[in-house]
Tab-separated table of C-alpha atoms and ligand atoms in Angstrom:
chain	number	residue	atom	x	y	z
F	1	UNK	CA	-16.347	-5.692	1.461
F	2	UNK	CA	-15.162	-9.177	1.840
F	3	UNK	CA	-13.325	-10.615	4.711
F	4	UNK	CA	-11.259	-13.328	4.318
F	5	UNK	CA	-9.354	-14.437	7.708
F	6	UNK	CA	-6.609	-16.370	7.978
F	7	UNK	CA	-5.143	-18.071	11.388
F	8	UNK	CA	-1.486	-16.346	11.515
F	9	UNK	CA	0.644	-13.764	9.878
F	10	UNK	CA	2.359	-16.169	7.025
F	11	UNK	CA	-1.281	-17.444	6.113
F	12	UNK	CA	-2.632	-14.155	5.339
F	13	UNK	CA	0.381	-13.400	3.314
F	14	UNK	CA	0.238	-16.597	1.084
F	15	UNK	CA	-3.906	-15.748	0.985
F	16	UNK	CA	-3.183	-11.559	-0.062
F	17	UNK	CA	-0.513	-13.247	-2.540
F	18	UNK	CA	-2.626	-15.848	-4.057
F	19	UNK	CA	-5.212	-13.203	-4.920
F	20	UNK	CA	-2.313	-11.100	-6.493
F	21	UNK	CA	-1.181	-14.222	-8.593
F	22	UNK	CA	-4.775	-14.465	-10.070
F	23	UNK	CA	-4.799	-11.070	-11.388
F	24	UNK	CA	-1.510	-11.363	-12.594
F	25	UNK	CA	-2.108	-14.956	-13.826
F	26	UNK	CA	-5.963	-13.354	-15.644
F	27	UNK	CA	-4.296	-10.346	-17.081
F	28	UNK	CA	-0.548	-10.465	-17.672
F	29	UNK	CA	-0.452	-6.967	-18.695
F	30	UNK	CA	-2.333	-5.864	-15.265
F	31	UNK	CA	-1.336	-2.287	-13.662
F	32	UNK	CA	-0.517	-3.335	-9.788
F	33	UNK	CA	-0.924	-0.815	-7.352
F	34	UNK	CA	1.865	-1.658	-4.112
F	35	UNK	CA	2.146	-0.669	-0.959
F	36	UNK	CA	5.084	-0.880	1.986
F	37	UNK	CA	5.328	-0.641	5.620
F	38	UNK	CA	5.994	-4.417	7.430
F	39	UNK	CA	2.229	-5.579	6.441
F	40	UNK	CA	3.527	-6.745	2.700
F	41	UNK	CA	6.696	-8.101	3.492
F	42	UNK	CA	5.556	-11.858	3.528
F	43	UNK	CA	3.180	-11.054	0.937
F	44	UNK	CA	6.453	-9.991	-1.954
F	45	UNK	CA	8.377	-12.938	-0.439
F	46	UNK	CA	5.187	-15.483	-1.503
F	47	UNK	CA	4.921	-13.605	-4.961
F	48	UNK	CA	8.844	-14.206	-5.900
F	49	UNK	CA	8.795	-17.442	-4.544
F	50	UNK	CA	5.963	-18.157	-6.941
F	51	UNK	CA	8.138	-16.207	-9.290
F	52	UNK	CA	11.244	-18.320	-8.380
F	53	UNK	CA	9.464	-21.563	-9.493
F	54	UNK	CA	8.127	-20.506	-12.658
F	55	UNK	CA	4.513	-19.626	-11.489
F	56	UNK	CA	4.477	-16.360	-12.100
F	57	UNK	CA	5.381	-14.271	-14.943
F	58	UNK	CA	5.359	-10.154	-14.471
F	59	UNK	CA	7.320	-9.506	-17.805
F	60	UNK	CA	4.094	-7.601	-18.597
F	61	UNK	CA	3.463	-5.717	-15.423
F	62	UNK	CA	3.494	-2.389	-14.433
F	63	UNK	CA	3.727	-1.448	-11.087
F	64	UNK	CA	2.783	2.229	-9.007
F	65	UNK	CA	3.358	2.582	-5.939
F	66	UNK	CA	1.254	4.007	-3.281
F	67	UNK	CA	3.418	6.823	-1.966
F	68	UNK	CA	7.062	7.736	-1.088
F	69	UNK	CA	8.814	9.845	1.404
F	70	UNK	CA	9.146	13.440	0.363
F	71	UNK	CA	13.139	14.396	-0.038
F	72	UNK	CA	14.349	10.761	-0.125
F	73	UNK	CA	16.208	9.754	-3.447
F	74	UNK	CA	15.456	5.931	-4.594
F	75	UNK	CA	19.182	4.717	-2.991
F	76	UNK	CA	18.081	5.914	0.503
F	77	UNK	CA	17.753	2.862	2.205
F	78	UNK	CA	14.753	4.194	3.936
F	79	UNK	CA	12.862	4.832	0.968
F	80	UNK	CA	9.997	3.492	-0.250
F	81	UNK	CA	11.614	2.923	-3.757
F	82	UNK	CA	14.520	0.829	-1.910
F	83	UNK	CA	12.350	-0.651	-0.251
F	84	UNK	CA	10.438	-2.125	-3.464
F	85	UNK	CA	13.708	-2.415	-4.673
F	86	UNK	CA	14.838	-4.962	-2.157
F	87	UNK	CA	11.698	-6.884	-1.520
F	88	UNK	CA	10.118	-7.298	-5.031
F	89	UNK	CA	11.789	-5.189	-8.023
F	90	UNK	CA	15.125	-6.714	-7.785
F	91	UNK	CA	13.763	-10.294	-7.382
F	92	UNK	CA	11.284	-11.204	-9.678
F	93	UNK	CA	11.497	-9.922	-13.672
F	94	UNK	CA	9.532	-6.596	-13.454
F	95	UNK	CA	10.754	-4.506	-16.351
F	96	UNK	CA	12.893	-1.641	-14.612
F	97	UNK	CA	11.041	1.092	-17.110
F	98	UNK	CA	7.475	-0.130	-15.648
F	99	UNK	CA	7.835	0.201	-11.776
F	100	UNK	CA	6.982	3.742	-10.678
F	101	UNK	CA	6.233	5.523	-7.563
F	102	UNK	CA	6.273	9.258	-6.934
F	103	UNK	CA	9.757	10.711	-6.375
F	104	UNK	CA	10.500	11.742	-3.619
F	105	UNK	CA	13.298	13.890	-4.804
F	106	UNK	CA	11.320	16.347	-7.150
F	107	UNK	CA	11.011	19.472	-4.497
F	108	UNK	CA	8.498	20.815	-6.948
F	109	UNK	CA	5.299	19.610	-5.156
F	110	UNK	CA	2.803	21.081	-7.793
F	111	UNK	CA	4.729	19.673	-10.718
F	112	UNK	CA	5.429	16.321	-9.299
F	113	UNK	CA	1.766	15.605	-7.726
F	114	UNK	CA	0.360	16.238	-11.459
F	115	UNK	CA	2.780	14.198	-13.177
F	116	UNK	CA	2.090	11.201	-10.632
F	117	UNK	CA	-1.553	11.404	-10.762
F	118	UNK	CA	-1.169	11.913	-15.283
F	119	UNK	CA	1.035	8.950	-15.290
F	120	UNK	CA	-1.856	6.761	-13.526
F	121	UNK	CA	-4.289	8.019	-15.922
F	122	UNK	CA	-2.134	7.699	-18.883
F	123	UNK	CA	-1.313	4.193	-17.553
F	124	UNK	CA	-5.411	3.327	-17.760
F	125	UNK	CA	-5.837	2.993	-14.238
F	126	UNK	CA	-4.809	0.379	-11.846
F	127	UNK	CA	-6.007	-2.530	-12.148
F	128	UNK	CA	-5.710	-4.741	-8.280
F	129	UNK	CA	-4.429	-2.330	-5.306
F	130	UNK	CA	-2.503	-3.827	-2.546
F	131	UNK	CA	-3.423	-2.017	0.724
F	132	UNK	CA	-2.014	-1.708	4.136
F	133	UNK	CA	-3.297	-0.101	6.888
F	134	UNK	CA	-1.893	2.731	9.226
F	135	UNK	CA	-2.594	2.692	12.949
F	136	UNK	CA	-4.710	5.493	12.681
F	137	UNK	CA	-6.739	4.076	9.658
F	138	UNK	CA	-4.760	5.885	7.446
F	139	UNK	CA	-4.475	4.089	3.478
F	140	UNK	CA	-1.456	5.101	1.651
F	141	UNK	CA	-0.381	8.280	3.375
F	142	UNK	CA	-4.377	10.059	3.363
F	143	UNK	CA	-3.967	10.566	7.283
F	144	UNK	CA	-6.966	11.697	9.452
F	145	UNK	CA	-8.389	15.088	8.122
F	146	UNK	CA	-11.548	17.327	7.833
F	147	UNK	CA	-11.625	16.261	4.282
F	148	UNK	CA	-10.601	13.003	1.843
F	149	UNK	CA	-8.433	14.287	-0.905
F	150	UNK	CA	-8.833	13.264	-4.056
F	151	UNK	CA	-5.614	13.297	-6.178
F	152	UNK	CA	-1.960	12.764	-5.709
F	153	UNK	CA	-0.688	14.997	-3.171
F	154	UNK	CA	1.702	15.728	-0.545
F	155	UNK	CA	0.704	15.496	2.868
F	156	UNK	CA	1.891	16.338	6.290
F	157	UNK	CA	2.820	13.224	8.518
F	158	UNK	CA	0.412	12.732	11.426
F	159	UNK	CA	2.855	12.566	15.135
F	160	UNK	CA	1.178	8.904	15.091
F	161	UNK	CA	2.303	8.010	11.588
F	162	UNK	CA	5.987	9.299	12.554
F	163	UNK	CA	5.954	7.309	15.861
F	164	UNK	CA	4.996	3.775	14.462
F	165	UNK	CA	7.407	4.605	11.326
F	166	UNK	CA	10.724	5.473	13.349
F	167	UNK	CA	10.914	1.561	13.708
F	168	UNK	CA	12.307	1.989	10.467
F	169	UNK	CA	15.044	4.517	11.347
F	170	UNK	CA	17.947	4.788	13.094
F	171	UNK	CA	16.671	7.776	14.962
F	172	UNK	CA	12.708	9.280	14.752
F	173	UNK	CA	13.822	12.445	14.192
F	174	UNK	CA	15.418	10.963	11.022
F	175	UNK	CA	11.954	10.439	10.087
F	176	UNK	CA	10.738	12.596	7.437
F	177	UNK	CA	7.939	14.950	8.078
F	178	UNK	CA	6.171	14.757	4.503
F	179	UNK	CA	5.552	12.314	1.972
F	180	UNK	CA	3.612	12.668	-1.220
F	181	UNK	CA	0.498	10.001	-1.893
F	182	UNK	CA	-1.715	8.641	-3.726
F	183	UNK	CA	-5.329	10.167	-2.972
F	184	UNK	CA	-8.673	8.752	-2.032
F	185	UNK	CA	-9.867	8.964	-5.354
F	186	UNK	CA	-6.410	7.694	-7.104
F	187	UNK	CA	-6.740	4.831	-5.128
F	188	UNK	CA	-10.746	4.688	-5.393
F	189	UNK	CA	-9.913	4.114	-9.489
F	190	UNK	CA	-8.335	0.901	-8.896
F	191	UNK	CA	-10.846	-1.681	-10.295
F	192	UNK	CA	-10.297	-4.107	-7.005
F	193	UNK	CA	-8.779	-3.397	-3.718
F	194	UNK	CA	-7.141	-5.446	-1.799
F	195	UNK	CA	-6.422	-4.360	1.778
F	196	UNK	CA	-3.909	-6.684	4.088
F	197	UNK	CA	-4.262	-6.473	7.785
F	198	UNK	CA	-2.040	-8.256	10.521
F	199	UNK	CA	-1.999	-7.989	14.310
F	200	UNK	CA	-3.618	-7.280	17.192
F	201	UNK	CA	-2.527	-3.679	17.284
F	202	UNK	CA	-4.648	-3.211	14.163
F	203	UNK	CA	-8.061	-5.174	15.463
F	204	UNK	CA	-9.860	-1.681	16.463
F	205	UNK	CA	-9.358	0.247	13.558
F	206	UNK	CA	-9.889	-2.673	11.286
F	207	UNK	CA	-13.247	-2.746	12.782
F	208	UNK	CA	-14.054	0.728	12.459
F	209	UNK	CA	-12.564	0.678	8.965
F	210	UNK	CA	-15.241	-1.846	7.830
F	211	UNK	CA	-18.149	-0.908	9.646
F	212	UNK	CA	-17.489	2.624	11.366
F	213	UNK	CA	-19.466	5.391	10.019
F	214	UNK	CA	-17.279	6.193	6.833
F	215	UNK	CA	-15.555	9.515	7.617
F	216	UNK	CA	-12.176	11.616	6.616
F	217	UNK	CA	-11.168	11.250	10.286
F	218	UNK	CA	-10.655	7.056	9.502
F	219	UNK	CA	-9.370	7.608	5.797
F	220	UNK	CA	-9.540	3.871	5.376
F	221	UNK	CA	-13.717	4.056	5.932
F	222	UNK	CA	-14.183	5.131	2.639
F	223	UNK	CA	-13.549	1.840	1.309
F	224	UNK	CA	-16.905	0.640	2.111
F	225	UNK	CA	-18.308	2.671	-0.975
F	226	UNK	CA	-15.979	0.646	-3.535
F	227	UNK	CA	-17.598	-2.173	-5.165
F	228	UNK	CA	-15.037	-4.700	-4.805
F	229	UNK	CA	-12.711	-4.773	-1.589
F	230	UNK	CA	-11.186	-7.630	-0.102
F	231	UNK	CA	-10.069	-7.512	3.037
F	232	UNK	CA	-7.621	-10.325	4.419
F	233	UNK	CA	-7.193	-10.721	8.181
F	234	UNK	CA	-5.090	-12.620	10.100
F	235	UNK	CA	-7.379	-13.623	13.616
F	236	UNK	CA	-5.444	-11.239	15.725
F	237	UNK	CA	-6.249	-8.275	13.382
F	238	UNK	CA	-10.011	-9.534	13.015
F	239	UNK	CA	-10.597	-10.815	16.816
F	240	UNK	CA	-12.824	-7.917	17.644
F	241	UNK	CA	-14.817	-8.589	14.047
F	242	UNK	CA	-14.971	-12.227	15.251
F	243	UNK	CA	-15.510	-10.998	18.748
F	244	UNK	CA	-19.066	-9.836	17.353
F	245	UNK	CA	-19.644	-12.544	14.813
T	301	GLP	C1	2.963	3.350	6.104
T	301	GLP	C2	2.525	3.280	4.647
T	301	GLP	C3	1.170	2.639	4.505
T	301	GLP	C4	1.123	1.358	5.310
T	301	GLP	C5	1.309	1.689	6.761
T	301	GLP	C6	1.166	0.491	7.688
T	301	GLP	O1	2.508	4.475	6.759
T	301	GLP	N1	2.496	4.558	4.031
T	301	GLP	O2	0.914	2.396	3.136
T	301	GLP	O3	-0.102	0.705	5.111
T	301	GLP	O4	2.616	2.222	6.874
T	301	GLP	O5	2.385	-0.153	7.809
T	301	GLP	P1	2.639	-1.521	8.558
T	301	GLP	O6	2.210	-2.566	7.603
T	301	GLP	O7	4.109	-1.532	8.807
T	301	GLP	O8	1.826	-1.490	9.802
């Protein structure tokens, strides 16, 4: 794994971006893995700015997302499709017929989990995935379990996962209790990884991500075993990393 720090929030960002741009800028046709939550905000906001000045092109891109909120249509302004919608889909020129994530609508769990995890195969794999990182060291939605599963599925929300997500509701019992993800070895496919980390709420399990033992408890341990991870850091995230340096 690769660590790349940064000094603030807005640095790390225009770093995790600039990576982005190279893949995108190397292979104009690349399959992008995204991710939400607060972590990528600044990161979309750098790409369309990029975008906005004629540095970037992603008429050729195709974009998956991560995972989405189980029950929650695409105009529910606490899904993970509006949320893509309003930070990167509607602002830079993505074709609208090339930016998919599971929906969250389709009730039919079996049904939708295969034709997620098809559509990533048919798609040839992604190419550069954009990581965040839960509290818990959860990637995507693969929270802490007995065992890393492998495929799309959907999962049951850890009581962690729902208490540092109701930021984004009105009310945390608004939050929903399922969402259907990406698995370890959907996202393991991705050629590169790249896995964005601010704050010092995340500095513990950062460090346990990268050099705890590698376990289904931390989800996000696994990603020692890929062959090319980069993680970028601002110093509050890495300052127990650095604290050992
Ligand atoms: C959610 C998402 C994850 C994301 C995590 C961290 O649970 N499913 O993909 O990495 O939140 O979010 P934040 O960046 O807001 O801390």
């Amino acid at each position: 794994m690769r660590l790349i720090i940064t000094e603030h929030y807005n640095d790390m960002c225009r770093k995790a971006a600039s990576i982005m741009a190279s893949q995108i800028t190397l292979k104009p046709d690349s399959v992008l893995g995204l991710a939400t939550g607060a972590t990528p905000v600044g990161i979309y906001e750098q790409l369309t700015a990029w975008y906005q000045n004629g540095e970037l092109d992603f008429s050729q891109i195709t974009t998956v997302n991560l995972d989405e909120y189980y029950g929650l249509a695409p105009d529910n302004e606490q899904s993970y499709h509006y949320f893509m919608t309003e930070h990167l889909f509607s602002k830079v020129n993505l074709p609208k017929g090339r930016q998919f994530l599971p929906d969250g609508k389709n009730l039919d769990t079996d049904r939708e989990c295969e034709r997620y995890q098809n559509l990533i195969r048919l798609l040839g794999g992604i190419d550069m995935q954009l990581l965040g990182l839960g509290h818990n060291g959860h990637i995507g939605f693969n929270e802490p379990s007995d065992a890393f599963v492998k495929e799309v599925h959907l999962v049951k929300l850890a009581e962690q996962t729902i208490e540092a997500n109701k930021r984004f509701f009105a009310r945390a019992e608004d939050v929903p209790r399922k969402a259907y993800t990406m698995g370890i070895g959907t996202i393991f496919q991705a050629k590169k990884i790249l896995l964005a980390v601010s704050g010092a709420q995340k500095a513990k399990i950062l460090k346990q991500v990268m050099y705890g033992p590698i376990c289904p408890q931390v989800p996000g341990t696994i990603l020692q075993l890929h062959s090319d991870v980069t993680v970028v850091a601002d110093r509050e995230a890495a300052e127990e990393i650095e604290a050992e340096i």
